[in-house]
Coordinates of C-alpha atoms and ligand atoms in Angstrom, one line a residue:
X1 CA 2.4 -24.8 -22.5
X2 CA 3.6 -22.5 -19.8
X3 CA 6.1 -19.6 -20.2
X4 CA 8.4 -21.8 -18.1
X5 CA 8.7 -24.0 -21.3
X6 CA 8.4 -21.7 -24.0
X7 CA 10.8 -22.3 -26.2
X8 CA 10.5 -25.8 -28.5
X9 CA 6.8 -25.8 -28.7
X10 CA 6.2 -21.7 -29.1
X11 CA 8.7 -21.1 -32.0
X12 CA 7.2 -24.0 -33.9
X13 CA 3.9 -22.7 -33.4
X14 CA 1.4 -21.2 -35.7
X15 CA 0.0 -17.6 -35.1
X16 CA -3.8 -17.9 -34.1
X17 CA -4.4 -15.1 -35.8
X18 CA -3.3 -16.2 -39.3
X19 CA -6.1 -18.3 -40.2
X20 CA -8.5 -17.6 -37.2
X21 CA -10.7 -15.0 -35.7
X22 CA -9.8 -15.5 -31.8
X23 CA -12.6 -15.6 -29.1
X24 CA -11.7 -13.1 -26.6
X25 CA -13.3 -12.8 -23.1
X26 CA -11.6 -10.4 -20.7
X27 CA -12.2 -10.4 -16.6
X28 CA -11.6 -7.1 -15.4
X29 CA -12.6 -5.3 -18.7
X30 CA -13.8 -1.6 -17.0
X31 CA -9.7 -1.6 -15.7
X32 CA -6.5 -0.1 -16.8
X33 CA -5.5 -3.4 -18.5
X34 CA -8.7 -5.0 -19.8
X35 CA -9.7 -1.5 -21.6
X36 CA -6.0 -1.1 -22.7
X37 CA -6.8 -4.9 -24.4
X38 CA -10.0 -3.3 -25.4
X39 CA -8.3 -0.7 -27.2
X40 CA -6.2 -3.2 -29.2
X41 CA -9.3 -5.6 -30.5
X42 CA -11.2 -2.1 -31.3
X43 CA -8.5 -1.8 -34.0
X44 CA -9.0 -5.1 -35.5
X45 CA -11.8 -6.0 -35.0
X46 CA -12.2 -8.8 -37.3
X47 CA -9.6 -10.9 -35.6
X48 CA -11.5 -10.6 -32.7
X49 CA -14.8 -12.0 -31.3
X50 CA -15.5 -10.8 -28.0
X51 CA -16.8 -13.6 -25.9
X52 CA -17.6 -12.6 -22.1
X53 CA -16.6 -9.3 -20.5
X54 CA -17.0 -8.5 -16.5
X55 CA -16.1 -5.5 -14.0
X56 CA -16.7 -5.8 -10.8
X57 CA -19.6 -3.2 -10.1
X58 CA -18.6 -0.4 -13.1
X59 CA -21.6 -1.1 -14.8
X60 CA -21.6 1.9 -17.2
X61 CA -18.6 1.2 -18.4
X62 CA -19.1 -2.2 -18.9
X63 CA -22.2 -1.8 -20.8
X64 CA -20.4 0.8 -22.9
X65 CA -17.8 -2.0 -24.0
X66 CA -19.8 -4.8 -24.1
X67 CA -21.6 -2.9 -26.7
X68 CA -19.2 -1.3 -28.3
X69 CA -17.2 -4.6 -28.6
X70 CA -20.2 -6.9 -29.5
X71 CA -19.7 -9.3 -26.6
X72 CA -21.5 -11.9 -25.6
X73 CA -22.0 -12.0 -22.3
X74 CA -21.3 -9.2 -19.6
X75 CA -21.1 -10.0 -16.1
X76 CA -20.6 -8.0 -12.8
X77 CA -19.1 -9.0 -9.3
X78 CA -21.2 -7.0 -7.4
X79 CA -24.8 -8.5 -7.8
X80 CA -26.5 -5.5 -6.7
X81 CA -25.4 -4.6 -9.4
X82 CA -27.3 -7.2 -11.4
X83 CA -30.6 -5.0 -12.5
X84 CA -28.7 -1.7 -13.7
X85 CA -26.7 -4.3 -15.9
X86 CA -29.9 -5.7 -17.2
X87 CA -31.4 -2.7 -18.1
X88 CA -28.2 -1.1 -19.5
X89 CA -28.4 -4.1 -22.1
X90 CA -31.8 -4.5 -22.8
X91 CA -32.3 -4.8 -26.6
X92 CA -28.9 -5.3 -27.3
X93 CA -28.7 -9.6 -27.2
X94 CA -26.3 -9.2 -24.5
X95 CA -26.3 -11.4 -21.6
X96 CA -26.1 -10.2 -18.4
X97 CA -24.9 -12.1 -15.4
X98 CA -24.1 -11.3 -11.3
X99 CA -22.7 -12.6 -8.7
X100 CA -20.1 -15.0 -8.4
X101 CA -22.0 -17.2 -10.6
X102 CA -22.1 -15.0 -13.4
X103 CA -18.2 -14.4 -13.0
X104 CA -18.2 -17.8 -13.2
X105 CA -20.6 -18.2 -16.6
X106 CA -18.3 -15.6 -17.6
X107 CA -14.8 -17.0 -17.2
X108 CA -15.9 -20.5 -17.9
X109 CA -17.1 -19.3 -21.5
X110 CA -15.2 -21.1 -24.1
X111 CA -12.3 -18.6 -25.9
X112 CA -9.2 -19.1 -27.6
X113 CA -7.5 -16.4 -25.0
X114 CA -8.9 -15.1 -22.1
X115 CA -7.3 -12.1 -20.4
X116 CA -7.3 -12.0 -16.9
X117 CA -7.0 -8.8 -15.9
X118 CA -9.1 -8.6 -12.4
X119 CA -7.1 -7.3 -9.3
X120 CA -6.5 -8.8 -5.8
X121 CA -7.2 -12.6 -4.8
X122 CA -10.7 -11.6 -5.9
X123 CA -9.4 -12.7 -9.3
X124 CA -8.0 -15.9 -8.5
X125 CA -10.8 -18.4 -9.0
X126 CA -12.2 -17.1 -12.0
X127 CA -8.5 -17.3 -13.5
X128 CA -8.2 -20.7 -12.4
X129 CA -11.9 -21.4 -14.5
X130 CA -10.4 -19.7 -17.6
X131 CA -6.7 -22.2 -17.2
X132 CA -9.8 -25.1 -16.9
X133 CA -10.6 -24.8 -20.3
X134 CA -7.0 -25.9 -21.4
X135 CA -6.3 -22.7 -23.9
X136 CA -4.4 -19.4 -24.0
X137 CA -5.0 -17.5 -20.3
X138 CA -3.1 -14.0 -20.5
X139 CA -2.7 -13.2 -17.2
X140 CA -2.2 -10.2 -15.8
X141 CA -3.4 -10.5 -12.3
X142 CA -0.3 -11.0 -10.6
X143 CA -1.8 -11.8 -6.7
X144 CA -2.9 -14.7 -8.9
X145 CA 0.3 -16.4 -8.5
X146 CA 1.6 -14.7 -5.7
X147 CA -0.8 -16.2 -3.5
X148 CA -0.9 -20.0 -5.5
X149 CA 1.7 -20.1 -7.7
X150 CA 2.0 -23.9 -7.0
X151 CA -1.3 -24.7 -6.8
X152 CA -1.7 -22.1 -10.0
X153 CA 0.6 -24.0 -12.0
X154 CA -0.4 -27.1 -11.1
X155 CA -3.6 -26.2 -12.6
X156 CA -2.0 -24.6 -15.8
X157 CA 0.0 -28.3 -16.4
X158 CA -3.1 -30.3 -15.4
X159 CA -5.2 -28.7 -18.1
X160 CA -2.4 -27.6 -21.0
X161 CA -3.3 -24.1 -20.3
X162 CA -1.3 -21.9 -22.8
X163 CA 0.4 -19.4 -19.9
X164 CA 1.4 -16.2 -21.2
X165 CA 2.1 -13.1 -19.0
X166 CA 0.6 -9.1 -19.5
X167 CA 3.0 -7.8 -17.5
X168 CA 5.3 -6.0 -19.1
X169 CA 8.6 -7.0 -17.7
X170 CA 7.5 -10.9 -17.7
X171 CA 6.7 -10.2 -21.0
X172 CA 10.6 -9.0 -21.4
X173 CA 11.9 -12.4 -19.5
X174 CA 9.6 -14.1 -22.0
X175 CA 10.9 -12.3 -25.1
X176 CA 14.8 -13.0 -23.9
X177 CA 14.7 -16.7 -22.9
X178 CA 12.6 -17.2 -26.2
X179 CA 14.2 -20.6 -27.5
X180 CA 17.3 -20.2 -25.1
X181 CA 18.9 -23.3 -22.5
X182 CA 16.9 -22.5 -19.6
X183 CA 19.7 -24.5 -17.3
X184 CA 22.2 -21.8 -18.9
X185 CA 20.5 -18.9 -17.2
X186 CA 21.9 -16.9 -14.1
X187 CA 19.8 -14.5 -13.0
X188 CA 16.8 -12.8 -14.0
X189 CA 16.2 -9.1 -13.4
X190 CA 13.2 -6.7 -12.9
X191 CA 13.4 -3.2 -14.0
X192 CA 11.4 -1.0 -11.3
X193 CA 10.8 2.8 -11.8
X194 CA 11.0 3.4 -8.1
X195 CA 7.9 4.9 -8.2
X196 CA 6.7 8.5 -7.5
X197 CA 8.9 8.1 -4.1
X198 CA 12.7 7.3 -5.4
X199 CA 14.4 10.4 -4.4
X200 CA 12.3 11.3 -1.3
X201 CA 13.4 11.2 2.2
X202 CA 12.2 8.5 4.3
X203 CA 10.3 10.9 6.7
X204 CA 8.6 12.3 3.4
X205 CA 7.8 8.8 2.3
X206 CA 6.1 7.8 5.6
X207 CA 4.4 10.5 5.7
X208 CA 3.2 10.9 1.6
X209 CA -0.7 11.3 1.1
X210 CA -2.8 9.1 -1.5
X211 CA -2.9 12.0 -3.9
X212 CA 1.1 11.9 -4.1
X213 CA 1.2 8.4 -4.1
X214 CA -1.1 8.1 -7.0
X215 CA 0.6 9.8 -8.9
X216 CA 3.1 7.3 -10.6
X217 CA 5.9 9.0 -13.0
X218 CA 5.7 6.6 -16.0
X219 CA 2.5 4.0 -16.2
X220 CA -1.5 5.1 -15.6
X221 CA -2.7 2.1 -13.9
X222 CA -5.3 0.8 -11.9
X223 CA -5.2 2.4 -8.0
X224 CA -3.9 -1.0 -6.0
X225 CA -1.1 -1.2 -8.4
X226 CA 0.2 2.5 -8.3
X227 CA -0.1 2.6 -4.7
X228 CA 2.0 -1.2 -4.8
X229 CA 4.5 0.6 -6.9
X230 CA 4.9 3.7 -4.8
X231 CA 5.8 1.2 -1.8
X232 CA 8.0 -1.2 -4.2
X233 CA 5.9 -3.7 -3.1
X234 CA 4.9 -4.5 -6.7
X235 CA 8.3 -5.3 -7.9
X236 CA 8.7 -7.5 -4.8
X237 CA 5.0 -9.5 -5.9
X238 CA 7.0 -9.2 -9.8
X239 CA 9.4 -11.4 -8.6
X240 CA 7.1 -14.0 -7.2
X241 CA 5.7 -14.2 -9.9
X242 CA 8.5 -14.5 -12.1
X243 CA 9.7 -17.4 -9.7
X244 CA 6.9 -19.1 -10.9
X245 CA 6.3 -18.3 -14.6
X246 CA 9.5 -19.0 -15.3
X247 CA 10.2 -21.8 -12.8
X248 CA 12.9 -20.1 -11.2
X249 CA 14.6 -20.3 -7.8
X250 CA 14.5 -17.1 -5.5
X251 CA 18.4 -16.7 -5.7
X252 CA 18.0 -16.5 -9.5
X253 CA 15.7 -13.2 -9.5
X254 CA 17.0 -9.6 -8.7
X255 CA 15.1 -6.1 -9.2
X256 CA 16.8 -2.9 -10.4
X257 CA 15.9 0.6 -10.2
X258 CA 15.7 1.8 -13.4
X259 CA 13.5 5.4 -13.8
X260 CA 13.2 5.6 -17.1
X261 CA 11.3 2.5 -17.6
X262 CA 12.5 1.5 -21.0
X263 CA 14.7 -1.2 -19.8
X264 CA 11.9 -3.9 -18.6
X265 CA 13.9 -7.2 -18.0
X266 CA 17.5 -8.5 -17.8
X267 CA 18.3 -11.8 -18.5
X268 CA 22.3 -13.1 -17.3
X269 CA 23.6 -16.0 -18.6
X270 CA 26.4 -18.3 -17.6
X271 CA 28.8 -16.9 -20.3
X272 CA 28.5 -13.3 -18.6
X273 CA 26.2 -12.1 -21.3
X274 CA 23.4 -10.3 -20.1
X275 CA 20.3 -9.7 -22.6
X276 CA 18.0 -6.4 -22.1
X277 CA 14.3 -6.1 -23.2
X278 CA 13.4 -2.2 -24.4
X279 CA 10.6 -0.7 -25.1
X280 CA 8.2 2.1 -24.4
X281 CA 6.2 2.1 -21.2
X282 CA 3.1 0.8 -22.6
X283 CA 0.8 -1.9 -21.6
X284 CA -0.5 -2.5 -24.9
X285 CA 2.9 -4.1 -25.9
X286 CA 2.9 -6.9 -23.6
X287 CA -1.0 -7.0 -24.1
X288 CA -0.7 -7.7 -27.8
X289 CA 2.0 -9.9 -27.8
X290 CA 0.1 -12.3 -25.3
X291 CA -2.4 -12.3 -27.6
X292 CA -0.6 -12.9 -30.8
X293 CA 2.4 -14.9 -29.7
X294 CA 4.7 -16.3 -31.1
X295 CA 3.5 -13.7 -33.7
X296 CA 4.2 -9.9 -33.7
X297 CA 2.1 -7.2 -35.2
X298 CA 2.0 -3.5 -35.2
X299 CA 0.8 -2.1 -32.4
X300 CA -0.1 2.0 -32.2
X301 CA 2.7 2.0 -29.2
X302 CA 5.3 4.5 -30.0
X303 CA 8.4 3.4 -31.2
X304 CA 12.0 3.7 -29.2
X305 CA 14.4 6.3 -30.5
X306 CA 17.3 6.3 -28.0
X307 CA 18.9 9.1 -29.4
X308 CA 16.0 11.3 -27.8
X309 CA 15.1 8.8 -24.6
X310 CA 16.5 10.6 -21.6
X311 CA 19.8 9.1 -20.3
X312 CA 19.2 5.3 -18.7
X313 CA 20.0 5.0 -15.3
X314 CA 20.2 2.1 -12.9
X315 CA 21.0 1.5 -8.7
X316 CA 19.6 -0.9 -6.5
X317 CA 16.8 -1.0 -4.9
X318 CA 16.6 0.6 -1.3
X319 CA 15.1 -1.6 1.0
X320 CA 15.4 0.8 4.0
X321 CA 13.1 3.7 2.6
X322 CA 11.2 0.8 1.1
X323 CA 10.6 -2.2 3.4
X324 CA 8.1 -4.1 1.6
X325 CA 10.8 -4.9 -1.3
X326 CA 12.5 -6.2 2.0
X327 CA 9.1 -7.9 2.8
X328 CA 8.1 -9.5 -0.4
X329 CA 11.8 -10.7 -1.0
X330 CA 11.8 -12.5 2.6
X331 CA 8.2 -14.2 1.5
X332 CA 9.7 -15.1 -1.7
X333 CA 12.3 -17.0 -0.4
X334 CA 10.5 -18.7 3.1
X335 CA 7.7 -20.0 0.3
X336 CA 4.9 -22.0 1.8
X337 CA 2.0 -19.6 2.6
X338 CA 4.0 -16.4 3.1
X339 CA 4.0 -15.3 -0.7
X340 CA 0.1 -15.6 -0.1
X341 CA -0.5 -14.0 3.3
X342 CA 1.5 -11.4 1.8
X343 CA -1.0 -10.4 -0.7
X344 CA -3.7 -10.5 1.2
X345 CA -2.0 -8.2 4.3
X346 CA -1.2 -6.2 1.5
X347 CA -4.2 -5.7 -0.1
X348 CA -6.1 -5.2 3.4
X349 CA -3.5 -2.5 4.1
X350 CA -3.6 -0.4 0.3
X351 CA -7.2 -0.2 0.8
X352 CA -6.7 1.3 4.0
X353 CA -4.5 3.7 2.8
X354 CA -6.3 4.6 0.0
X355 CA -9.4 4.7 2.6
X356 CA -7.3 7.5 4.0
X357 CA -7.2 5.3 7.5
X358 CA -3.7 4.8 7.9
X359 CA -0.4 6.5 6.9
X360 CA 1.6 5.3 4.1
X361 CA 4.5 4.0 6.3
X362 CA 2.2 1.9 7.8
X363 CA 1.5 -0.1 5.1
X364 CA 4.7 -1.9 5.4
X365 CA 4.4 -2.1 9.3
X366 CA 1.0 -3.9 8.6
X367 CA 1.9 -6.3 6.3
X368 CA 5.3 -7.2 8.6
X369 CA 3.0 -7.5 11.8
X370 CA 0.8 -9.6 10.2
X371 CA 3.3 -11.9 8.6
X372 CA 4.8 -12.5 12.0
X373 CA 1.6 -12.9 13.8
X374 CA 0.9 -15.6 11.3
X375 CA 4.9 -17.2 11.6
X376 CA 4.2 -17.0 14.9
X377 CA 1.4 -18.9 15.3
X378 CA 3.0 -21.6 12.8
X379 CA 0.4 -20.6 9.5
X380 CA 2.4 -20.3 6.9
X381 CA 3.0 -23.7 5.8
X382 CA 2.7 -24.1 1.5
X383 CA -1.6 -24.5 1.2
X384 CA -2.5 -27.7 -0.8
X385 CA -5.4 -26.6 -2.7
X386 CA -7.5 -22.9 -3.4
X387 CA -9.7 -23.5 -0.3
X388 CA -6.7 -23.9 2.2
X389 CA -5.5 -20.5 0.4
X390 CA -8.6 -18.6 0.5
X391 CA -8.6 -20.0 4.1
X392 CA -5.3 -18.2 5.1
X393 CA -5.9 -15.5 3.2
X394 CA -9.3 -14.8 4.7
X395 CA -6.9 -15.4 8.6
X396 CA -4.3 -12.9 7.0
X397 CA -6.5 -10.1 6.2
X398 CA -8.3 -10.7 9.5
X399 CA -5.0 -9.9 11.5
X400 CA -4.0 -7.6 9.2
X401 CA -7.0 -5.6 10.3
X402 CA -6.1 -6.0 14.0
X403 CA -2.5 -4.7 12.9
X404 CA -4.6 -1.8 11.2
X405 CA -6.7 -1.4 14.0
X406 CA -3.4 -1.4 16.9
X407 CA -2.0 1.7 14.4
X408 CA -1.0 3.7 17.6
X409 CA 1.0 0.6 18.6
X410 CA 3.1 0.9 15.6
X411 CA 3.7 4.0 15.5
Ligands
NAP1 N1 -2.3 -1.5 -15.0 C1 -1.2 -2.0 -15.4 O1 -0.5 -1.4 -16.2 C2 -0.8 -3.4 -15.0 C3 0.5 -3.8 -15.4 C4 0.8 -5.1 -15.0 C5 0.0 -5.9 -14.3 N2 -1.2 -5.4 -13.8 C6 -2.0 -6.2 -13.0 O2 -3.3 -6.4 -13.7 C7 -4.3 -6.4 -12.7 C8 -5.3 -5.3 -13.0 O3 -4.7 -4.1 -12.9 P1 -5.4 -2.7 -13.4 O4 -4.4 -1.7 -13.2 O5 -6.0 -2.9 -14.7 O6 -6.6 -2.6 -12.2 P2 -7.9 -1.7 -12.3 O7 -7.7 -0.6 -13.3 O8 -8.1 -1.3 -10.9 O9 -9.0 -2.7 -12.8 C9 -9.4 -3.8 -12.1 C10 -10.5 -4.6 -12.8 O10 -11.0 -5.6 -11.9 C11 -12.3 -5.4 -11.6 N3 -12.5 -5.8 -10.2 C12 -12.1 -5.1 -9.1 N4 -12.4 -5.7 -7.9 C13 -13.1 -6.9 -8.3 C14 -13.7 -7.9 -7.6 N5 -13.7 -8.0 -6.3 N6 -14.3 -8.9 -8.3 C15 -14.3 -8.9 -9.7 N7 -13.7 -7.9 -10.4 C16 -13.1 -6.9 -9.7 C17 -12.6 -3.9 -11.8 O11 -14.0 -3.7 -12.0 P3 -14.6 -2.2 -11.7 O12 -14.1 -1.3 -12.8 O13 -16.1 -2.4 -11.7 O14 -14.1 -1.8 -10.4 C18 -11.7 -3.7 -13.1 O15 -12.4 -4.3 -14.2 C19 -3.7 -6.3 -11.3 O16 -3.5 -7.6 -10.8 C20 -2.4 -5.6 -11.6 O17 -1.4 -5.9 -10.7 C21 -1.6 -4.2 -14.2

């Protein structure tokens, strides 16, 4: 079942967690989101058996949970990385695993959910091993489907991969078309906080440092994504991957700025009515509900009392003082291999950023060269398969490195 057809067979279903203890495994456990999952199993732990957990060279950290967490199996990208593992969990029963292989071991393990919580394209094939074994996948890595959603879903139908979403205003739209006439709906609507950026300038924005732009007014999150939402591109990626958890066309999705993040998703339908999702900015809602839908449980995140939230406010989203909303919405709705060379421009240009070798205003500028380097040379037709993706990702992080490298020219 995917989210896109959530609501006959979800409602009738029966709560895992009733009867069961769930296998767990979690890629990208040492992260914001897999120790924010983390956090949740610690508090019951006998629902929970950990299966396999992996980081991609943390391997402190990742000892510390596997431990902690009695996993399984514990695997790092990085397979330099391999001995310090070993020796970290020697005596313990743990395996250890490296390498793409062991990422591999890892996310092929057998679970009832597995989180995927890894960031960048660097997560896409071991997500695609965990839909393979035909159960629950949270997913939280968004460049997942962003670079291919077809291909992505394909794979999700192919294998009756349960699809449920950790982000959390997916997690809204999944909440609010919950057993609601799909064909009814009108338009779908991100929330976005506008980041640590909505009120500057656009001189100040260009010319904002890493230590401004990291620091994010509502969510603590992983570096890629707080630098993504200080640009807006992350709301722009959101609504990719909306398009394609929820099978929707481009002109159906919309973002708002709302700064408050409380409000997390607005669904319209064709009677005018439009439903809102609330809640406290806290991952470990959207976290828990992925792993106990169609099920709800307490969870330690604090509860809403809107007599003491600050006023909620809402206007659109400026895509002047923030071109890659402009950016992402213009790959959203060309499809084929835009959404994905996208990403990877993206990606290539965040790390440079955050590598202190480029501005933030270029970051934009990078990704748009590079997207019309690739139009240009006609490379953005939809890939058929992950290796014709990986293909034009590798070709859009290649000239997005030129673009990096001609900065004077852009300026
Ligand atoms: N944070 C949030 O609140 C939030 C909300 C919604 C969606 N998401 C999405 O969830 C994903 C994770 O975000 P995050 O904020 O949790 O990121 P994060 O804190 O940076 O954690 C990333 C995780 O991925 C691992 N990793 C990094 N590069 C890797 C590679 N090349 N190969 C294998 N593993 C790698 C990291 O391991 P190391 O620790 O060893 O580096 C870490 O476990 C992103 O796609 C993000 O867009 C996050």
């Amino acid at each position: 079942m995917v989210a896109a057809d959530f609501a006959p067979t979800s409602v009738q279903a029966k709560s895992f967690l009733q009867t069961n203890v769930m296998r767990v495994s979690i890629l990208g456990a040492t992260g914001s989101v897999g120790t924010s999952a983390l956090d949740l199993i610690g508090r019951a732990p006998a629902n929970y058996s950990v299966e396999a957990l992996t980081a991609d060279a943390n391997v402190a950290l990742l000892a510390r949970l596997a431990i902690t967490h009695g996993a399984k199996l514990a695997a790092v990208a990085t397979p330099d990385a391999y001995a310090a593992l070993k020796a970290a969990l020697s005596g313990t029963g743990i395996e250890a695993a490296a390498g793409p292989a062991g990422l591999e071991l890892a996310a092929g393990r057998a679970t009832d959910c597995t989180i995927a919580s890894i960031v960048g394209v660097a997560g896409l094939q071991p997500a695609l091993t965990a839909v393979a074994l035909g159960k629950r996948l949270a997913l939280a890595n968004k460049e997942c489907l962003v670079s291919a959603g077809h291909v992505f879903m394909r794979a999700v139908r192919t294998h009756g991969c349960e699809l449920l979403t950790v982000d959390s205003e997916h997690s809204g739209v999944m909440q609010l078309i919950e057993a609601r006439n799909r064909d009814q709906i009108t338009k779908v609507t991100l929330t976005a906080s506008g980041g640590p950026f909505r009120t500057w300038p656009p001189e100040a924005i260009n010319a904002a440092t890493v230590e401004q732009a990291l620091k994010h007014p509502n969510w603590a999150m992983g570096r890629k994504i707080t630098i993504d939402s200080a640009t807006m591109m992350n709301k722009g990626l959101e609504l990719i991957e909306a398009q394609h958890l929820f099978d929707l066309r481009p002109a159906q999705l919309d973002m708002i700025v709302h700064a408050q993040s409380i409000v997390h998703a607005l669904v319209e339908y064709s009677d005018g009515s439009v439903l809102a999702q609330l809640a406290a900015p806290d991952m470990r809602l959207p976290i828990a509900l992925a792993l106990t839908w169609p099920d709800r449980r307490p969870t330690p995140v604090p509860k809403l009392d809107l007599t003491k939230t600050p006023a909620l406010t809402f206007e659109p989203a400026d895509d002047i003082r923030f071109p890659c909303v402009r950016l992402a919405r213009a790959a959203m709705h060309q499809g084929g291999g835009a959404p994905a060379a996208l990403n990877a421009a993206n990606e290539v240009a965040v790390a440079a950023f955050l590598a202190k070798r480029c501005k933030f205003g270029h970051i934009a500028s990078i990704v748009d060269r590079a997207l019309q380097t690739l139009d240009n040379r006609g490379l953005l037709p939809e890939p058929a398969g992950v290796a014709e993706i990986m293909n034009l990702d590798a070709e859009a992080r290649r000239v997005a490195t030129e673009a990096l490298g001609a900065i004077g020219d852009i300026d």
